[in-house]
PDB file of C-alpha atoms in Angstrom:
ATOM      1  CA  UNK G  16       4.080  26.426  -0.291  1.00 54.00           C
ATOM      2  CA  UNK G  17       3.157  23.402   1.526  1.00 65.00           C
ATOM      3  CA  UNK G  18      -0.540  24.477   1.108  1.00 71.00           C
ATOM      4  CA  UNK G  19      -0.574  22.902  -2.309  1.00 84.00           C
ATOM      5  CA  UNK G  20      -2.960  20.299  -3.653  1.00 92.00           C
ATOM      6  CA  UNK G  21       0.090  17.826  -4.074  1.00 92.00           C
ATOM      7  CA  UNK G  22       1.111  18.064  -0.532  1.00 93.00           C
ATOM      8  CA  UNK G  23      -2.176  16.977   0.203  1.00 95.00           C
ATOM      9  CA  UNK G  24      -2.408  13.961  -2.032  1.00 96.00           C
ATOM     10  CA  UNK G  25       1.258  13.021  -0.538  1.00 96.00           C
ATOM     11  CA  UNK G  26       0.042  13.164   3.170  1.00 96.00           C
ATOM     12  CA  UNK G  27      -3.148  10.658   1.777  1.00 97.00           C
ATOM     13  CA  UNK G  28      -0.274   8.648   0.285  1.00 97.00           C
ATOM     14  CA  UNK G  29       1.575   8.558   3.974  1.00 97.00           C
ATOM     15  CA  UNK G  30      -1.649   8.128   5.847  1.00 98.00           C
ATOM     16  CA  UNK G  31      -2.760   5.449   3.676  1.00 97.00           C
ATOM     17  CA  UNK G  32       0.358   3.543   4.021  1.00 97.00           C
ATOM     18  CA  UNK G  33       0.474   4.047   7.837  1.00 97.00           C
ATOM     19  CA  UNK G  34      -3.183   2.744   8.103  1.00 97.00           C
ATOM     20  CA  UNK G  35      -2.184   0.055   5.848  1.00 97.00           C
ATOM     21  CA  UNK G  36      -0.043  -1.710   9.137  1.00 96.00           C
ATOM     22  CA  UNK G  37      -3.206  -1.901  11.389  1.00 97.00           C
ATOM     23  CA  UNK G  38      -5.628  -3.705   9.432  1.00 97.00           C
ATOM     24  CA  UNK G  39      -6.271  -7.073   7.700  1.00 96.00           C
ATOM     25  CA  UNK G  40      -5.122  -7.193   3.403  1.00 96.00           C
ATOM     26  CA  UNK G  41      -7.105 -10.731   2.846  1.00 95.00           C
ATOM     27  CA  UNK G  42      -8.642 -13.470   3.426  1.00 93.00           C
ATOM     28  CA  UNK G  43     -10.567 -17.180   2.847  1.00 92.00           C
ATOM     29  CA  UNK G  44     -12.957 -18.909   4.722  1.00 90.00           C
ATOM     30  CA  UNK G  45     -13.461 -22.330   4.341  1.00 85.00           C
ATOM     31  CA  UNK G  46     -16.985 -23.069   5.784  1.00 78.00           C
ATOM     32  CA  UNK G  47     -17.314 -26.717   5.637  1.00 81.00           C
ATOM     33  CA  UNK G  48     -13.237 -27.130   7.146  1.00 83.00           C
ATOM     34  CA  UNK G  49     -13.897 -24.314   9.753  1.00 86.00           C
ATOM     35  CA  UNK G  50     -10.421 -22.741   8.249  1.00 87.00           C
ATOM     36  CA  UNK G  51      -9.232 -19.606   8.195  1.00 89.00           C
ATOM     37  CA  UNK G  52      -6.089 -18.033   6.019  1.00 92.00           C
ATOM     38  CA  UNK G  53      -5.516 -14.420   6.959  1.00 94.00           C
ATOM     39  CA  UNK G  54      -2.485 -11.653   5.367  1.00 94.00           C
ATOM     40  CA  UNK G  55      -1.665  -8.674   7.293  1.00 95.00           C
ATOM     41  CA  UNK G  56       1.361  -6.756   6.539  1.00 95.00           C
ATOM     42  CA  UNK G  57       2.962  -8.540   9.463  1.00 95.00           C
ATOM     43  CA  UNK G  58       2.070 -11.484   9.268  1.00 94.00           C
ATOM     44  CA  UNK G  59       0.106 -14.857   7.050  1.00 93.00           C
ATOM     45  CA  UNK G  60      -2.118 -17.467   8.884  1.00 93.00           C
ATOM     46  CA  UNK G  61      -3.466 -20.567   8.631  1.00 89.00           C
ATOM     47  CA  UNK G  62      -6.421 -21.681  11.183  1.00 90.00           C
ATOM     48  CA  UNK G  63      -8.402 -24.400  12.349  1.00 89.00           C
ATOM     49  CA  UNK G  64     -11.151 -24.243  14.584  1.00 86.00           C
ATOM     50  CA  UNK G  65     -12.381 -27.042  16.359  1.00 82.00           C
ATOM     51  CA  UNK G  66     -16.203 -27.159  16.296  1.00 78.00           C
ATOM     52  CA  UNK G  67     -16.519 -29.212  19.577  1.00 79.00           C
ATOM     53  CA  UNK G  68     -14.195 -27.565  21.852  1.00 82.00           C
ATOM     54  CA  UNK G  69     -13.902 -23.904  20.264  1.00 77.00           C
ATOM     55  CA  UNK G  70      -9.878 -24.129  20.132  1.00 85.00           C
ATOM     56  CA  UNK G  71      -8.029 -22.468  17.822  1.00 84.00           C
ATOM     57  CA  UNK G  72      -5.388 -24.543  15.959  1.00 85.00           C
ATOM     58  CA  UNK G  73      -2.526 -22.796  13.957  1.00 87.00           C
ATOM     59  CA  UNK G  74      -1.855 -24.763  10.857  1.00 88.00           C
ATOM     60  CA  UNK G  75       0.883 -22.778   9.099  1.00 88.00           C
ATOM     61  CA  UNK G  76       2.054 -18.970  10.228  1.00 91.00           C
ATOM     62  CA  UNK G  77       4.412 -16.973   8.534  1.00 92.00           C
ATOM     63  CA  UNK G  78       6.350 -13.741   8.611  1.00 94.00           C
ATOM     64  CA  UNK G  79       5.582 -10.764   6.182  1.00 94.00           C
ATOM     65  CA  UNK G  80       7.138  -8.118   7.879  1.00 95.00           C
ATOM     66  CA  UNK G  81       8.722  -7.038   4.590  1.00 96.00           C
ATOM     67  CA  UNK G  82       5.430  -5.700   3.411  1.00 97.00           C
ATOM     68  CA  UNK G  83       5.205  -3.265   6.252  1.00 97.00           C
ATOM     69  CA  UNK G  84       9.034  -2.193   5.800  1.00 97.00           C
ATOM     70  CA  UNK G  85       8.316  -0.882   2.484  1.00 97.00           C
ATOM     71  CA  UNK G  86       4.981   0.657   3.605  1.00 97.00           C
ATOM     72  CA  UNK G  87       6.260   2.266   6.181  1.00 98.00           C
ATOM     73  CA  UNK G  88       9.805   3.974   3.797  1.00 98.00           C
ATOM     74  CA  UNK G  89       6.791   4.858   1.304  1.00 97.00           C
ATOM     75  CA  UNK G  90       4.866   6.478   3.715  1.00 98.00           C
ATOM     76  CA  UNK G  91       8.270   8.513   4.847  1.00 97.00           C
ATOM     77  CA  UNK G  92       9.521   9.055   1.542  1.00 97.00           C
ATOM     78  CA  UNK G  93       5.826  10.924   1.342  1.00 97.00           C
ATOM     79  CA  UNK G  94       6.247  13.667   4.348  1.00 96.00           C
ATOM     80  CA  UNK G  95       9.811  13.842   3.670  1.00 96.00           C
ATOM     81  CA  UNK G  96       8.395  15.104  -0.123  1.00 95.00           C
ATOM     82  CA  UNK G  97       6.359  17.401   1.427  1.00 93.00           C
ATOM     83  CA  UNK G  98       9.005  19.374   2.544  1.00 92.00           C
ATOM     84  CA  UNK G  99      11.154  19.194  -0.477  1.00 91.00           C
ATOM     85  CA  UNK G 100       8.600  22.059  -2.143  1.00 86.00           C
ATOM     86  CA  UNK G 101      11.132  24.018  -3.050  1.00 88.00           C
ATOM     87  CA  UNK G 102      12.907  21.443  -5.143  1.00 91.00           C
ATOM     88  CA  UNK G 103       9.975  20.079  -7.863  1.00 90.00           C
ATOM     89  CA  UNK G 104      12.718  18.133  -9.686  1.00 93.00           C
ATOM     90  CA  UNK G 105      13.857  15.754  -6.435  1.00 95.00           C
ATOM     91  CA  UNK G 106       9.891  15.772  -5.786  1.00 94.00           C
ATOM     92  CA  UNK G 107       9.110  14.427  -8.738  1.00 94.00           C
ATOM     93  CA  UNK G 108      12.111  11.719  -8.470  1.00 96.00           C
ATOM     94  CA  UNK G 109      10.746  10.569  -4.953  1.00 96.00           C
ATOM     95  CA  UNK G 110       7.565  10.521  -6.525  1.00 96.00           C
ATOM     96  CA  UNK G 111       9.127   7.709  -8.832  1.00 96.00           C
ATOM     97  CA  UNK G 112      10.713   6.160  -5.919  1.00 97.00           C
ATOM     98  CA  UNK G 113       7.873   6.027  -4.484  1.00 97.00           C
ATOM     99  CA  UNK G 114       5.990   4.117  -6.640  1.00 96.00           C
ATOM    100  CA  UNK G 115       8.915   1.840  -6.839  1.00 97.00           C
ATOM    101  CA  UNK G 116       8.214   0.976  -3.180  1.00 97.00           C
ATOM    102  CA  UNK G 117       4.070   0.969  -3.659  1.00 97.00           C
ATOM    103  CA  UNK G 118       4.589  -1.312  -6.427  1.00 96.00           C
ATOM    104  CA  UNK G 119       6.849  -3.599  -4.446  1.00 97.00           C
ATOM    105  CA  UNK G 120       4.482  -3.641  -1.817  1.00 97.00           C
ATOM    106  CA  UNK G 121       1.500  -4.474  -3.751  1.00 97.00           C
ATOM    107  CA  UNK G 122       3.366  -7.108  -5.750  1.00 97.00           C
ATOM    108  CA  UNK G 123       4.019  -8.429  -2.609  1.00 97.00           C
ATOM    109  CA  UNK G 124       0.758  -9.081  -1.592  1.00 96.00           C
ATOM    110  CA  UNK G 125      -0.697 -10.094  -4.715  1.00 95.00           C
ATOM    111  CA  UNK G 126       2.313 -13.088  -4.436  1.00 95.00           C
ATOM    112  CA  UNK G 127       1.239 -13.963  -0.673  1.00 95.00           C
ATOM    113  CA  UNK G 128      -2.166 -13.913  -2.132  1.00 94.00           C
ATOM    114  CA  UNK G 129      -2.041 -16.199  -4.651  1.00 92.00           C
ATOM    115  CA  UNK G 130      -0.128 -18.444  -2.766  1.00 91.00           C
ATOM    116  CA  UNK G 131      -3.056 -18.861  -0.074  1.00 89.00           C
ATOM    117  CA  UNK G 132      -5.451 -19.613  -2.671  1.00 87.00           C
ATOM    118  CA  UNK G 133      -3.938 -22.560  -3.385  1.00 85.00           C
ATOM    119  CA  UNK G 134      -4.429 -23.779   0.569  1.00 83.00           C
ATOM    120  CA  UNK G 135      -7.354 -24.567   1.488  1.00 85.00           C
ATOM    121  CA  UNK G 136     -11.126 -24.754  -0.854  1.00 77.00           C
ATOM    122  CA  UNK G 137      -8.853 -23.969  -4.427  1.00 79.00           C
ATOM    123  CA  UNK G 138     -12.542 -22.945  -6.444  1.00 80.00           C
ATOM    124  CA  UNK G 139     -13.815 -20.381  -3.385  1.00 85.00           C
ATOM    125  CA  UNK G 140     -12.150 -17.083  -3.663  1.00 88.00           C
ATOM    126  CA  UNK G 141     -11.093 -14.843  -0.813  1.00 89.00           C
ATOM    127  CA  UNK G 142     -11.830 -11.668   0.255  1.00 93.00           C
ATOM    128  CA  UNK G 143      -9.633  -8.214  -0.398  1.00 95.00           C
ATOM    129  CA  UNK G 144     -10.455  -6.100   2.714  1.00 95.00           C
ATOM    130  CA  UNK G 145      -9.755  -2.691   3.513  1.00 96.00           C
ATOM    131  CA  UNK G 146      -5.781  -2.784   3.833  1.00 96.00           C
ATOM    132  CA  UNK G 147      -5.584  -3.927   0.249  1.00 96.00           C
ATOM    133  CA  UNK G 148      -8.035  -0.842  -0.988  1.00 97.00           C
ATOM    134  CA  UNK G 149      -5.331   1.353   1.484  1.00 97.00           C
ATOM    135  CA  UNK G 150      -2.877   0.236  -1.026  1.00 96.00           C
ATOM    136  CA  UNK G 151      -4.686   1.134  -3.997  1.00 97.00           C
ATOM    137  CA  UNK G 152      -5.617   4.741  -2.938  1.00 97.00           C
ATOM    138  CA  UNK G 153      -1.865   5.551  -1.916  1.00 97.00           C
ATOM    139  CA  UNK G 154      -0.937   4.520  -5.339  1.00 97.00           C
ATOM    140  CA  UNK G 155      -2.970   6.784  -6.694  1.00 97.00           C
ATOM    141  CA  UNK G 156      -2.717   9.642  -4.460  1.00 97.00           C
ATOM    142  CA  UNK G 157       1.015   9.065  -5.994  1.00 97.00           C
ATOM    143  CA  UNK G 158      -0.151   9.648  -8.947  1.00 97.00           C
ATOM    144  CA  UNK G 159      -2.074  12.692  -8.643  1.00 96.00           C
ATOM    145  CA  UNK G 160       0.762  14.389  -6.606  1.00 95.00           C
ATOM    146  CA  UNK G 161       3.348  13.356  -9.235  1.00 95.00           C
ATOM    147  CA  UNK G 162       1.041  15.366 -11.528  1.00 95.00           C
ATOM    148  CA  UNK G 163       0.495  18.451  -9.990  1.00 94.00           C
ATOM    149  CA  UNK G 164       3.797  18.534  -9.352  1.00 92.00           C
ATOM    150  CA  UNK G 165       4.695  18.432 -12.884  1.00 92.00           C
ATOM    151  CA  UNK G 166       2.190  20.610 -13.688  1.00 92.00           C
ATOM    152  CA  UNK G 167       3.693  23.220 -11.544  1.00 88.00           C
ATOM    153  CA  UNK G 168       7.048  22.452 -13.070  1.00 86.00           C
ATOM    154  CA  UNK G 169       5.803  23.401 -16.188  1.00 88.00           C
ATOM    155  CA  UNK G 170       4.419  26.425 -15.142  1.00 86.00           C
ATOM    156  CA  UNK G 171       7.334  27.656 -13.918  1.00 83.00           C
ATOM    157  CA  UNK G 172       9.490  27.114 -16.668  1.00 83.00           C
ATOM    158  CA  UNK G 173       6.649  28.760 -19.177  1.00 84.00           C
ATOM    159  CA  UNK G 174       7.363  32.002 -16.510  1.00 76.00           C
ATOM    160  CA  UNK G 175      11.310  31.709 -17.174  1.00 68.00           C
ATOM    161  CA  UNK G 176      10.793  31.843 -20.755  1.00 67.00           C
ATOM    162  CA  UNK G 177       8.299  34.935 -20.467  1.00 66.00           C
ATOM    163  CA  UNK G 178      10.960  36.707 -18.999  1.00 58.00           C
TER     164      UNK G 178
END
């Protein structure tokens, strides 16, 4: 039974999650400044360029390594739901936890977000990039798999009744 539409949507919830690590969530370019802030799931930057000599100066860096710990358990509570097809009850409760640790994650970001607005040219907004719409497509994969598999649950206990 892993051939079901839900499996599918919960492997799209584990890719997206795993593509999530490798790519860039956000960031702001101040033009006249030549700075740069930059979130990844790893990590948050601040840069300076130097117009005259082309370095590279790191203004603040920080750890978010948290991010990609609970993208990564989402992304394994996922496959490891796959496999629990026989069991729609505990599917549907990792489903829940699930979300739990989507929503954490994109809390998360919107938090580190809004706290590099604030750094550098506070009326220019940044830019969400692909990572960010990663996170947004898991959650609702989640949501479709969470109701098929509910939908299946029902269908099964209409059959009990029948009989």
């Amino acid at each position: 039974m892993i051939q079901r539409i839900q499996s599918i949507f919960l492997f799209g919830v584990a890719a997206c999650m795993v593509t999530m690590l490798f790519f860039p969530i956000w960031n702001k370019l101040d033009g006249e400044k030549n700075e740069l802030v930059e979130l990844t799931v790893l990590k948050f930057s601040h840069t300076k360029k130097d117009i005259e000599t082309g370095e590279i100066a790191v203004i603040a860096e920080g750890q978010t390594f948290y991010i990609a710990i609970l993208a990564i358990l989402a992304a394994g509570v996922a496959l490891y739901s796959i496999f629990k097809y026989e069991n729609r009850l505990l599917q549907m409760k990792l489903g829940a936890l699930n979300s739990l640790f989507m929503g954490g994650v994109m809390g998360l970001i919107v938090y580190h977000v809004y706290q590099a607005e604030r750094m550098i040219a506070p009326t220019q907004q940044g830019n969400y990039l692909f990572a960010f719409y990663l996170g947004v497509s898991a959650l609702l994969f989640n949501l479709l798999s969470n109701r098929f598999i509910r939908r299946d649950e029902k269908l099964v206990r209409s059959a009990d009744r029948i009989r």
